Coordinates of C-alpha atoms and ligand atoms in Angstrom, one line a residue:
M1 CA 141.0 96.8 89.4
T2 CA 142.8 98.9 86.8
S3 CA 143.1 102.3 87.8
T4 CA 140.7 104.2 85.9
E5 CA 138.2 101.8 87.9
K6 CA 136.2 102.5 90.6
P7 CA 136.4 100.5 94.2
P8 CA 133.1 98.8 94.6
V9 CA 130.9 100.5 96.6
P10 CA 131.0 99.4 100.3
E11 CA 128.1 98.3 102.2
M12 CA 126.8 100.0 104.9
T13 CA 127.7 97.5 107.3
D14 CA 131.5 97.3 106.1
L15 CA 131.6 101.2 105.8
L16 CA 130.3 101.6 109.6
A17 CA 131.2 98.6 111.1
D18 CA 133.6 101.1 113.6
A19 CA 131.1 103.7 113.6
P20 CA 130.1 105.3 116.9
S21 CA 126.3 104.6 118.7
N22 CA 124.2 105.9 121.0
W23 CA 122.3 102.5 121.1
G24 CA 121.1 101.6 124.4
K25 CA 122.4 105.3 126.0
W26 CA 118.7 106.1 126.8
G27 CA 117.6 102.6 128.0
P28 CA 116.8 99.7 125.5
D29 CA 113.2 101.3 125.1
D30 CA 114.0 104.5 123.8
E31 CA 112.4 105.7 120.6
V32 CA 113.6 109.8 120.3
G33 CA 117.7 108.9 120.6
A34 CA 119.7 112.5 120.8
L35 CA 116.3 114.5 121.5
N36 CA 116.7 113.2 125.1
Y37 CA 119.5 116.0 125.1
L38 CA 116.8 118.6 125.0
T39 CA 115.9 119.1 128.7
A40 CA 114.0 121.7 130.4
D41 CA 117.7 123.6 130.5
E42 CA 117.8 123.3 126.8
V43 CA 114.0 124.7 126.8
L44 CA 115.3 127.9 128.9
R45 CA 118.8 127.9 126.9
G46 CA 116.6 128.3 123.8
I47 CA 114.7 131.0 125.5
Q48 CA 117.8 133.7 125.8
H49 CA 118.0 134.0 122.1
V50 CA 114.5 135.2 121.9
K51 CA 115.0 139.6 121.7
K52 CA 112.7 140.7 118.8
G53 CA 109.7 138.2 119.6
E54 CA 109.8 137.6 115.5
V55 CA 108.6 134.3 114.5
H56 CA 109.8 132.9 111.3
T57 CA 108.1 129.8 110.3
L58 CA 110.3 127.0 108.5
Q59 CA 107.5 124.8 106.8
R60 CA 107.3 125.1 102.6
L61 CA 104.2 125.4 101.1
I62 CA 102.5 121.9 100.6
G63 CA 100.8 122.3 97.2
D64 CA 103.0 125.2 96.2
P65 CA 102.0 126.5 92.7
K66 CA 105.1 126.4 91.6
G67 CA 105.8 122.9 92.6
D68 CA 106.6 120.7 95.3
P69 CA 110.2 119.4 95.3
V70 CA 110.5 115.5 96.4
W71 CA 112.8 112.8 97.0
P72 CA 112.7 110.8 93.4
G73 CA 110.0 108.0 93.6
R74 CA 107.5 110.2 95.6
T75 CA 104.9 112.7 94.3
P76 CA 103.9 115.7 95.5
A77 CA 100.8 115.7 97.6
E78 CA 97.6 115.8 96.1
R79 CA 94.4 118.0 97.9
T80 CA 91.3 117.3 97.0
Q81 CA 87.9 119.5 97.5
V82 CA 85.3 117.5 98.8
L83 CA 82.9 120.3 99.8
D84 CA 82.6 124.2 98.8
E85 CA 79.8 126.4 98.1
S86 CA 79.1 124.2 94.4
S87 CA 78.5 121.4 96.6
W88 CA 74.6 123.0 97.4
D89 CA 74.6 124.4 93.8
G90 CA 72.1 121.1 93.6
A91 CA 70.4 119.0 96.2
D92 CA 73.7 117.3 97.1
G93 CA 75.1 119.2 100.0
P94 CA 74.8 118.0 103.7
A95 CA 71.7 120.0 105.2
F96 CA 72.1 121.0 108.6
P97 CA 69.3 123.4 110.2
G98 CA 70.1 127.1 109.9
G99 CA 71.5 127.0 106.5
L100 CA 75.0 126.3 107.5
H101 CA 77.7 125.7 104.4
Y102 CA 81.1 124.9 104.6
A103 CA 84.8 123.8 103.0
D104 CA 86.3 120.4 103.5
D105 CA 89.2 119.1 101.9
K106 CA 91.3 116.2 102.2
I107 CA 95.6 115.3 101.3
N108 CA 96.8 112.3 99.7
A109 CA 100.6 112.6 100.7
F110 CA 103.5 111.2 101.2
L111 CA 104.5 111.9 105.3
Q112 CA 108.0 112.7 103.9
G113 CA 106.6 115.0 100.5
S114 CA 107.2 118.4 102.2
T115 CA 108.8 119.9 105.6
Q116 CA 109.1 117.0 107.5
Y117 CA 110.5 115.2 110.5
D118 CA 111.8 112.0 110.0
A119 CA 111.2 108.8 112.6
L120 CA 114.0 107.6 113.8
G121 CA 113.3 104.3 112.7
H122 CA 112.7 105.6 108.9
V123 CA 115.8 104.1 107.5
W124 CA 118.5 101.2 108.3
Y125 CA 120.9 98.5 107.3
G126 CA 122.3 95.2 108.6
G127 CA 118.5 94.5 109.1
Q128 CA 118.5 96.9 112.7
I129 CA 117.1 100.2 113.2
W130 CA 117.4 103.0 115.6
N131 CA 118.3 101.2 119.4
G132 CA 118.9 97.9 117.7
Y133 CA 115.5 97.3 116.9
D134 CA 115.0 94.6 114.7
A135 CA 113.9 96.3 111.4
R136 CA 111.2 93.6 111.1
T137 CA 109.1 96.0 113.3
T138 CA 108.9 98.4 110.7
V139 CA 106.6 95.8 108.0
G140 CA 103.5 97.5 107.8
G141 CA 104.2 100.6 109.7
L142 CA 107.1 101.8 112.2
D143 CA 106.1 99.6 115.4
K144 CA 109.5 100.7 117.1
A145 CA 111.1 104.6 116.6
S146 CA 107.7 105.9 114.6
V147 CA 107.6 109.8 114.6
E148 CA 104.7 109.5 117.3
P149 CA 107.2 109.9 120.1
I150 CA 108.8 112.6 118.7
A151 CA 106.1 114.1 118.2
Q152 CA 104.6 113.5 122.0
K153 CA 107.8 115.1 123.3
G154 CA 108.4 118.0 121.1
V155 CA 111.7 119.6 119.9
V156 CA 112.5 122.8 121.9
G157 CA 116.1 124.1 122.0
R158 CA 118.8 126.6 120.8
G159 CA 118.5 126.4 117.0
I160 CA 121.7 128.4 115.0
L161 CA 121.8 128.7 111.6
L162 CA 124.3 128.0 109.0
D163 CA 124.0 129.9 106.1
M164 CA 126.6 127.8 104.1
A165 CA 125.3 129.5 100.6
R166 CA 126.0 132.7 102.2
F167 CA 129.6 131.7 103.9
R168 CA 130.3 130.4 100.1
D169 CA 129.0 133.4 98.6
K170 CA 126.6 131.8 96.5
A171 CA 122.9 132.4 95.5
T172 CA 122.7 128.4 96.5
L173 CA 124.9 125.6 96.5
D174 CA 125.8 123.4 93.4
K175 CA 124.8 120.2 92.6
A176 CA 126.8 117.5 94.9
E177 CA 128.8 120.3 97.0
T178 CA 129.9 118.9 100.1
F179 CA 131.1 120.4 103.2
T180 CA 132.1 119.1 106.8
H181 CA 131.7 119.7 110.5
E182 CA 134.6 122.0 110.2
D183 CA 133.3 123.9 107.4
L184 CA 130.0 124.4 109.8
Q185 CA 132.2 125.9 112.5
A186 CA 134.3 128.2 110.2
C187 CA 130.8 128.9 108.9
A188 CA 129.5 129.8 112.8
A189 CA 132.6 131.9 113.0
A190 CA 132.1 134.0 110.0
Q191 CA 128.7 134.9 111.4
G192 CA 130.1 135.3 115.2
V193 CA 128.9 132.6 116.5
T194 CA 130.0 129.4 118.1
I195 CA 128.1 126.1 117.5
E196 CA 127.4 125.2 121.5
K197 CA 126.7 121.4 122.5
R198 CA 123.2 120.4 122.3
D199 CA 122.6 123.3 119.3
V200 CA 119.6 122.3 116.7
L201 CA 121.7 123.0 113.9
V202 CA 119.9 124.6 110.8
I203 CA 121.9 124.5 107.7
R204 CA 121.0 126.7 104.7
T205 CA 122.2 125.7 101.0
N206 CA 119.4 127.4 98.8
F207 CA 119.7 124.3 97.1
L208 CA 115.9 124.0 96.1
Q209 CA 116.0 127.6 94.7
L210 CA 117.3 125.4 91.2
F211 CA 113.8 123.1 91.6
H212 CA 111.9 126.4 90.7
E213 CA 114.6 127.9 88.1
Q214 CA 115.1 124.3 86.4
G215 CA 111.7 122.5 86.2
D216 CA 112.2 119.3 85.3
A217 CA 115.9 119.2 84.5
F218 CA 116.6 119.4 88.2
Y219 CA 116.2 115.9 88.6
D220 CA 119.2 115.0 86.3
G221 CA 121.7 113.7 87.8
F222 CA 120.2 114.3 91.2
C223 CA 122.6 114.4 93.4
E224 CA 121.9 117.6 96.2
P225 CA 124.9 119.2 98.2
G226 CA 125.1 118.8 101.4
L227 CA 127.2 117.3 104.4
V228 CA 129.5 115.0 103.7
Y229 CA 130.4 111.3 105.9
S230 CA 133.3 111.0 107.8
D231 CA 134.5 109.3 110.8
G232 CA 135.6 112.5 112.4
L233 CA 132.1 114.2 111.7
V234 CA 129.9 111.4 113.0
R235 CA 132.3 111.6 116.3
W236 CA 131.5 115.5 116.3
F237 CA 127.7 115.5 116.5
Q238 CA 128.1 112.7 119.0
D239 CA 130.2 115.0 120.7
M240 CA 128.8 117.7 120.8
E241 CA 125.4 116.1 121.5
I242 CA 123.6 117.1 118.7
P243 CA 120.1 116.2 119.0
N244 CA 118.5 118.0 115.4
L245 CA 120.0 118.4 112.2
V246 CA 117.7 120.5 109.8
T247 CA 118.5 121.8 106.5
D248 CA 116.5 123.1 103.4
T249 CA 117.7 120.1 101.4
I250 CA 115.0 117.0 100.3
A251 CA 117.8 114.5 102.0
N252 CA 120.1 116.5 104.4
E253 CA 123.3 115.2 103.4
V254 CA 125.1 114.8 100.1
T255 CA 123.1 112.2 98.1
Y256 CA 125.5 109.8 96.6
D257 CA 129.2 109.9 99.1
P258 CA 132.1 111.4 96.6
N259 CA 134.5 109.3 98.2
N260 CA 132.9 106.1 98.8
G261 CA 129.6 105.9 96.2
T262 CA 127.1 105.1 99.4
A263 CA 124.0 106.7 99.3
L264 CA 123.0 108.4 102.6
P265 CA 125.4 107.2 104.6
L266 CA 124.7 109.5 107.1
H267 CA 121.3 108.8 107.6
C268 CA 122.5 105.4 108.5
A269 CA 125.6 106.8 110.6
L270 CA 123.7 110.1 112.1
M271 CA 119.9 109.2 112.2
R272 CA 120.2 104.8 112.8
N273 CA 122.8 104.8 114.7
L274 CA 123.2 108.4 116.9
G275 CA 119.9 108.8 117.5
V276 CA 119.8 112.2 115.7
T277 CA 116.4 113.0 114.5
L278 CA 116.7 114.7 110.7
T279 CA 114.1 117.3 109.2
E280 CA 114.0 117.9 105.5
I281 CA 113.0 120.9 103.0
A282 CA 112.8 123.5 105.5
D283 CA 112.3 126.7 104.5
L284 CA 115.0 129.1 105.8
E285 CA 115.1 132.3 103.4
T286 CA 113.1 134.8 105.7
L287 CA 115.0 133.9 108.6
A288 CA 118.3 133.8 106.6
A289 CA 117.6 137.0 104.8
S290 CA 116.9 138.6 108.9
S291 CA 119.8 136.9 110.2
A292 CA 121.9 138.3 107.5
E293 CA 120.5 142.0 108.5
D294 CA 120.6 141.9 112.0
G295 CA 123.4 139.4 112.5
Q296 CA 121.4 136.9 115.3
Y297 CA 122.4 133.3 113.7
T298 CA 120.5 131.6 117.1
F299 CA 117.3 131.9 118.4
L300 CA 114.6 129.1 119.9
Y301 CA 113.9 126.7 117.3
A302 CA 110.1 124.9 118.6
A303 CA 109.0 121.7 116.2
A304 CA 106.5 119.6 116.9
P305 CA 106.0 117.0 113.8
L306 CA 102.2 115.5 113.5
K307 CA 101.1 112.5 116.1
V308 CA 100.8 109.6 113.6
H309 CA 100.4 106.2 115.1
L310 CA 103.5 104.0 113.1
G311 CA 104.2 106.8 111.2
S312 CA 107.8 107.1 109.3
G313 CA 107.8 110.9 109.5
S314 CA 105.3 113.5 109.5
P315 CA 104.9 117.1 108.2
V316 CA 106.0 119.8 109.9
N317 CA 105.8 123.8 110.4
P318 CA 108.8 124.4 112.7
L319 CA 109.2 128.0 114.6
A320 CA 112.1 130.5 114.9
I321 CA 111.7 132.8 117.3
K322 CA 114.1 135.7 117.7
Ligands
UVW1 C1 115.3 108.9 102.6 O1 115.0 108.4 103.3 C2 115.2 108.0 101.0 O2 114.7 110.2 102.2 P1 114.3 111.6 103.1 O3 115.3 111.1 104.6 O4 114.2 112.3 102.2 O5 112.9 111.2 103.8

């Protein structure tokens, strides 16, 4: 290799050979991983941060007239009108006694095509998914670690907003811009709060504003900003017992690791190995504006994805209640 040549991109099995793991921590049948940390005590801890009764809904609009940002290769949801008043213009509308008319519609959507929860079995390497289940259990649908158990449990605890864009004094973070767990702690300190054990981390980059500003050019050289892999960061997530990482980007972390070239290594290190649930494409704008105004960056976080049998993810409209 000459000095100008880049080193080869490592296999995830090599990069994460000595990475920390939570497999087996909650038994051989576990399918919700670090969400086990969200006990009744954590719900009550979260409730202590409800001060004003102010509710923020964190889902982005599905079918936004300005467009829906999606991971490359996915397509936005298509909503189709099935019935409306025009259905009764002729004799084709369904006939009900009393003259009832109604609207019906359906969507054809990627389950990861909007604000969403990833199932723990959504991403893997080396032939095994979360908790050591065989990756063949994903064939035809996730028999193990699907989104269904997450949806059954629900996700409720103390949320903390880490407004990285504001912390770096930017309207949006830049393409491929990175930050670490130390940066998250510094951001929290600047906001006058401390990240506590078992907090749901809610990180704002406002990067998807560029999707609306740039149109198709947004996908040129696609590389979102976000957390960057390090062994220290992964161990911090494990030690802090972080149950859920929520971001306003499409995939929660810097898309291509600038240090080793791998794609989405934190999906592997956090989701597959530690059982940290990932939530993506959240809309954090009203929450961030409110927090900047009143200085309250902690809240009750509550979310439940849809109960989709075998699903690798599900749309969700999380709530932050201050
Ligand atoms: C991939 O895992 C590819 O994407 P996401 O986590 O955004 O669903």
